[in-house]
Coordinates of C-alpha atoms and ligand atoms in Angstrom, one line a residue:
X1 CA 89.4 104.5 115.7
X2 CA 86.2 105.1 113.7
X3 CA 84.8 102.1 112.0
X4 CA 85.7 101.9 108.3
X5 CA 83.2 101.1 105.6
X6 CA 81.9 97.5 105.5
X7 CA 82.8 95.5 102.5
X8 CA 79.6 94.7 100.5
X9 CA 79.3 91.2 98.9
X10 CA 79.5 90.9 95.2
X11 CA 82.0 91.0 92.3
X12 CA 84.8 93.5 92.2
X13 CA 86.8 95.2 89.4
X14 CA 90.2 93.6 89.6
X15 CA 93.3 95.7 90.0
X16 CA 97.0 95.2 90.7
X17 CA 99.8 97.6 91.8
X18 CA 103.5 96.7 91.8
X19 CA 106.7 98.4 93.1
X20 CA 110.4 97.9 92.4
X21 CA 111.9 99.3 95.6
X22 CA 112.4 102.7 97.2
X23 CA 115.9 104.1 96.9
X24 CA 118.3 106.4 95.1
X25 CA 117.6 107.3 91.5
X26 CA 120.2 105.3 89.5
X27 CA 120.3 108.0 86.9
X28 CA 120.5 105.5 84.1
X29 CA 118.7 102.4 83.0
X30 CA 115.2 103.7 83.9
X31 CA 113.8 102.1 80.7
X32 CA 115.0 98.7 81.9
X33 CA 113.2 99.2 85.3
X34 CA 110.1 100.3 83.5
X35 CA 110.1 97.2 81.3
X36 CA 110.5 95.0 84.4
X37 CA 107.6 96.7 86.2
X38 CA 105.4 96.6 83.1
X39 CA 106.1 92.9 82.6
X40 CA 105.2 92.2 86.3
X41 CA 102.0 94.2 86.1
X42 CA 100.9 92.4 82.9
X43 CA 101.7 88.9 84.4
X44 CA 99.8 89.7 87.5
X45 CA 96.8 91.2 85.7
X46 CA 96.6 88.3 83.3
X47 CA 95.8 86.1 86.3
X48 CA 93.1 88.5 87.5
X49 CA 91.6 88.9 84.1
X50 CA 90.9 85.2 83.7
X51 CA 89.2 85.2 87.1
X52 CA 92.2 83.9 89.1
X53 CA 93.0 84.7 92.7
X54 CA 94.8 87.8 93.9
X55 CA 97.2 85.5 95.8
X56 CA 98.3 83.9 92.4
X57 CA 98.4 87.4 90.8
X58 CA 100.9 88.8 93.3
X59 CA 103.0 85.7 93.3
X60 CA 103.3 85.8 89.5
X61 CA 104.0 89.5 89.4
X62 CA 106.8 89.2 92.1
X63 CA 108.3 86.2 90.3
X64 CA 108.8 88.3 87.2
X65 CA 110.8 90.8 89.2
X66 CA 112.7 88.1 91.1
X67 CA 113.8 86.7 87.7
X68 CA 114.8 90.2 86.4
X69 CA 118.5 90.9 87.3
X70 CA 118.0 94.7 87.8
X71 CA 115.9 94.2 90.9
X72 CA 117.1 93.3 94.4
X73 CA 115.2 90.1 94.7
X74 CA 115.8 86.5 93.5
X75 CA 118.5 86.9 90.8
X76 CA 120.1 90.2 91.3
X77 CA 119.8 90.2 95.1
X78 CA 122.3 92.4 97.0
X79 CA 125.1 90.7 98.9
X80 CA 125.7 90.4 102.7
X81 CA 128.9 91.6 104.3
X82 CA 130.3 88.1 103.7
X83 CA 129.5 88.3 100.0
X84 CA 126.7 85.8 100.2
X85 CA 123.0 86.0 99.3
X86 CA 120.2 85.8 101.9
X87 CA 116.7 86.5 100.6
X88 CA 113.5 87.4 102.5
X89 CA 109.9 87.2 101.2
X90 CA 106.4 87.2 102.5
X91 CA 102.9 86.8 101.1
X92 CA 99.4 87.2 102.6
X93 CA 95.8 86.7 101.6
X94 CA 93.3 89.0 103.3
X95 CA 90.1 86.9 103.6
X96 CA 91.3 84.5 106.4
X97 CA 94.5 86.4 107.1
X98 CA 96.5 83.4 105.8
X99 CA 100.2 84.3 105.5
X100 CA 103.6 82.7 104.8
X101 CA 107.2 84.0 104.9
X102 CA 110.8 82.9 104.5
X103 CA 114.0 84.6 105.6
X104 CA 117.7 84.2 104.9
X105 CA 117.2 81.7 102.1
X106 CA 120.0 81.3 99.6
X107 CA 119.2 78.4 97.3
X108 CA 115.8 79.0 95.7
X109 CA 115.3 81.1 92.6
X110 CA 111.9 82.4 93.6
X111 CA 111.6 82.9 97.4
X112 CA 108.0 84.3 97.0
X113 CA 106.9 80.8 95.7
X114 CA 108.5 79.3 98.8
X115 CA 106.7 81.8 101.0
X116 CA 103.4 80.8 99.3
X117 CA 104.2 77.2 100.0
X118 CA 104.6 78.1 103.7
X119 CA 101.2 79.8 103.5
X120 CA 99.5 76.9 101.8
X121 CA 100.9 74.5 104.4
X122 CA 98.8 76.3 107.0
X123 CA 101.2 74.9 109.6
X124 CA 103.6 77.7 110.2
X125 CA 104.0 81.4 109.1
X126 CA 107.8 81.9 108.9
X127 CA 110.6 79.6 108.0
X128 CA 114.3 80.6 108.0
X129 CA 117.7 79.5 106.6
X130 CA 118.3 75.8 106.3
X131 CA 114.8 74.9 107.5
X132 CA 113.3 77.0 104.7
X133 CA 115.6 75.3 102.1
X134 CA 114.6 71.8 103.4
X135 CA 111.0 72.8 103.1
X136 CA 111.6 74.0 99.5
X137 CA 113.0 70.5 98.6
X138 CA 109.9 68.9 100.3
X139 CA 107.7 71.0 98.0
X140 CA 109.7 69.8 95.0
X141 CA 111.3 73.2 94.4
X142 CA 114.7 72.6 92.8
X143 CA 117.9 73.8 94.6
X144 CA 119.5 76.7 92.8
X145 CA 123.2 77.4 93.3
X146 CA 123.5 80.8 95.0
X147 CA 126.1 81.8 92.4
X148 CA 123.4 81.7 89.8
X149 CA 121.6 84.4 91.6
X150 CA 124.6 86.7 92.0
X151 CA 125.1 89.3 89.2
X152 CA 128.4 91.1 88.2
X153 CA 126.6 94.4 89.2
X154 CA 126.1 93.1 92.7
X155 CA 129.7 91.8 93.0
X156 CA 131.0 95.3 92.0
X157 CA 128.6 96.9 94.5
X158 CA 129.8 94.5 97.3
X159 CA 133.4 95.4 96.5
X160 CA 132.6 99.1 96.8
X161 CA 130.8 98.4 100.1
X162 CA 133.9 96.6 101.4
X163 CA 136.1 99.6 100.5
X164 CA 133.8 102.3 101.9
X165 CA 131.4 100.5 104.2
X166 CA 128.7 102.5 102.5
X167 CA 127.2 102.7 99.0
X168 CA 124.1 104.6 97.9
X169 CA 121.0 102.9 99.0
X170 CA 119.9 101.3 95.7
X171 CA 116.4 100.0 96.5
X172 CA 115.2 97.3 94.1
X173 CA 113.1 95.3 96.6
X174 CA 109.9 94.2 94.8
X175 CA 106.3 93.9 95.9
X176 CA 102.7 93.7 94.6
X177 CA 99.2 94.1 95.9
X178 CA 96.1 92.9 94.0
X179 CA 92.3 92.8 94.3
X180 CA 90.5 90.0 92.5
X181 CA 87.0 89.6 91.2
X182 CA 85.9 87.8 94.3
X183 CA 86.9 90.8 96.5
X184 CA 90.0 89.2 98.0
X185 CA 93.1 91.3 98.5
X186 CA 96.6 89.8 98.6
X187 CA 100.0 91.3 99.1
X188 CA 103.5 90.1 98.5
X189 CA 107.1 91.4 99.0
X190 CA 110.5 89.9 98.1
X191 CA 114.1 91.2 98.6
X192 CA 117.8 90.4 98.9
X193 CA 117.7 92.9 101.8
X194 CA 120.2 95.7 102.5
X195 CA 123.7 95.9 100.9
X196 CA 126.4 94.7 103.3
X197 CA 124.0 93.4 105.9
X198 CA 125.3 91.1 108.6
X199 CA 124.7 87.4 107.7
X200 CA 121.6 86.3 109.6
X201 CA 119.9 89.7 109.5
X202 CA 116.2 89.5 108.7
X203 CA 114.4 92.6 107.4
X204 CA 110.8 93.7 107.2
X205 CA 110.1 91.9 103.9
X206 CA 109.8 88.6 105.8
X207 CA 107.8 90.1 108.7
X208 CA 104.1 90.0 108.3
X209 CA 102.6 93.3 109.5
X210 CA 105.8 95.2 108.8
X211 CA 106.7 94.6 105.1
X212 CA 103.5 93.0 104.0
X213 CA 99.9 92.9 105.1
X214 CA 96.4 92.2 103.6
X215 CA 92.9 92.3 105.1
X216 CA 90.2 92.1 102.5
X217 CA 87.9 94.3 104.6
X218 CA 90.4 97.2 104.4
X219 CA 93.1 96.7 101.8
X220 CA 96.7 95.4 101.2
X221 CA 100.2 96.9 101.5
X222 CA 103.7 96.1 100.4
X223 CA 106.6 98.1 101.9
X224 CA 110.2 98.9 100.9
X225 CA 113.1 100.8 102.4
X226 CA 115.0 100.7 105.7
X227 CA 113.8 97.4 107.1
X228 CA 114.7 98.1 110.7
X229 CA 112.7 101.3 110.7
X230 CA 109.8 99.6 109.0
X231 CA 109.7 96.8 111.6
X232 CA 109.9 99.5 114.4
X233 CA 106.6 101.1 113.3
X234 CA 104.9 97.9 112.0
X235 CA 104.4 99.9 108.8
X236 CA 102.2 97.8 106.6
X237 CA 99.6 97.1 109.3
X238 CA 99.7 100.8 110.5
X239 CA 99.1 101.9 106.9
X240 CA 95.9 99.9 106.8
X241 CA 94.8 101.5 110.1
X242 CA 95.3 104.9 108.5
X243 CA 93.4 103.7 105.4
X244 CA 90.5 102.5 107.5
X245 CA 90.3 105.7 109.4
X246 CA 90.7 108.1 106.4
X247 CA 89.1 106.0 103.6
X248 CA 91.6 107.6 101.3
X249 CA 94.5 105.5 99.9
X250 CA 96.6 108.4 98.8
X251 CA 96.4 110.1 102.1
X252 CA 97.0 106.9 104.0
X253 CA 100.1 106.1 102.0
X254 CA 101.6 109.5 102.7
X255 CA 100.8 109.5 106.4
X256 CA 102.3 106.1 106.8
X257 CA 105.5 107.3 105.2
X258 CA 105.6 110.2 107.5
X259 CA 105.4 107.7 110.4
X260 CA 108.3 105.7 108.9
X261 CA 110.4 108.8 108.7
X262 CA 109.4 110.5 112.0
X263 CA 109.0 107.6 114.4
X264 CA 110.8 104.9 112.5
X265 CA 113.8 107.1 111.8
X266 CA 114.2 105.6 108.3
X267 CA 113.2 106.1 104.7
X268 CA 111.3 104.1 102.2
X269 CA 108.1 103.7 100.4
X270 CA 104.9 101.6 100.1
X271 CA 102.1 100.7 97.7
X272 CA 98.6 100.0 98.8
X273 CA 95.2 99.1 97.4
X274 CA 91.9 99.4 99.2
X275 CA 88.9 97.0 99.2
X276 CA 87.3 98.9 96.4
X277 CA 90.4 98.8 94.2
X278 CA 91.5 102.4 94.7
X279 CA 95.3 102.6 94.9
X280 CA 97.8 104.7 96.7
X281 CA 101.6 105.0 97.0
X282 CA 104.2 107.2 98.6
X283 CA 107.9 107.3 99.2
X284 CA 110.5 109.4 101.0
X285 CA 113.3 108.4 98.7
X286 CA 114.2 109.9 95.3
X287 CA 112.8 107.0 93.3
X288 CA 110.3 104.1 93.7
X289 CA 109.4 102.4 90.4
X290 CA 105.6 101.7 90.4
X291 CA 103.1 100.4 87.9
X292 CA 99.5 99.3 88.0
X293 CA 96.7 98.1 85.8
X294 CA 92.9 98.1 86.0
X295 CA 90.4 97.1 83.1
X296 CA 89.3 100.8 82.9
X297 CA 92.7 102.0 81.7
X298 CA 93.6 99.4 79.1
X299 CA 97.3 98.8 79.3
X300 CA 99.6 99.0 82.3
X301 CA 100.6 102.4 83.6
X302 CA 104.2 102.9 84.7
X303 CA 104.5 106.6 85.7
X304 CA 108.1 107.0 86.7
Ligands
LIG401 N1 113.1 96.6 103.1 C1 114.2 95.8 102.6 C2 115.0 95.3 103.8 O1 115.2 96.0 104.8 C3 115.1 96.5 101.7 C4 114.5 97.4 100.7 O2 113.3 97.5 100.6 O3 115.3 98.0 99.9 O4 115.5 94.2 103.8

């Protein structure tokens, strides 16, 4: 691999990009999705604008979408074959490659905040199931009844799944990547996973390198789509390798999605940001809600 550009010291222009999951086009309710993405971008950018860290910005952006019932993360997560909720999330900061992740958690409203707690603990990288819940209590995060996270829409989708063993892949996983003034890149991803998944299944959104990766000398990535395919090709990390080689975020995003489709044998999408704050995204599915904000453009852009 040819060496990429070295990151010069000095302040950066902050930037954030957010996605709301690659999947089928629901046909209706796009305005609701746009409102959610816009709110997430604004919440994340507000952190960057006041000189805050990119780690905080991506956490705040993802929390907005975890709280929004239309997205497949936090409240509004899809259901397992057993009709239960099991959520995965991960977060990474690219200066020291600090990362934290949780998988198969059912009783926290904001899994991304729990993932950040794992990162801040600097003891482990990934906690799952009951152990993750116990750690949440240790951090003082209140227990949330899983029923509070289950929406009528997801109950109906589960019933349809039980009848047909297949429903249109709906997407709705959420993620964010940000660059702060200090030149630090962070990335975060949160999901309820795939509709009708087996209890205990863990997808790419909890796997550092597959669903999420950040390296402040190159950039940051958040992925969405078929988790098994994404893990197979270690998509987020591979996308950064393409970015380093090509020095072109748009190109890197598209080549990475070709990799997901051709070698991973799945479909999905990703967003990325390079160390200079240039963004890229690509998807192989009909829709992936995205939005971003930089100081140059004024308000958030939500072009979908
Ligand atoms: N990647 C997620 C998973 O496999 C699902 C998605 O992005 O829609 O759990």
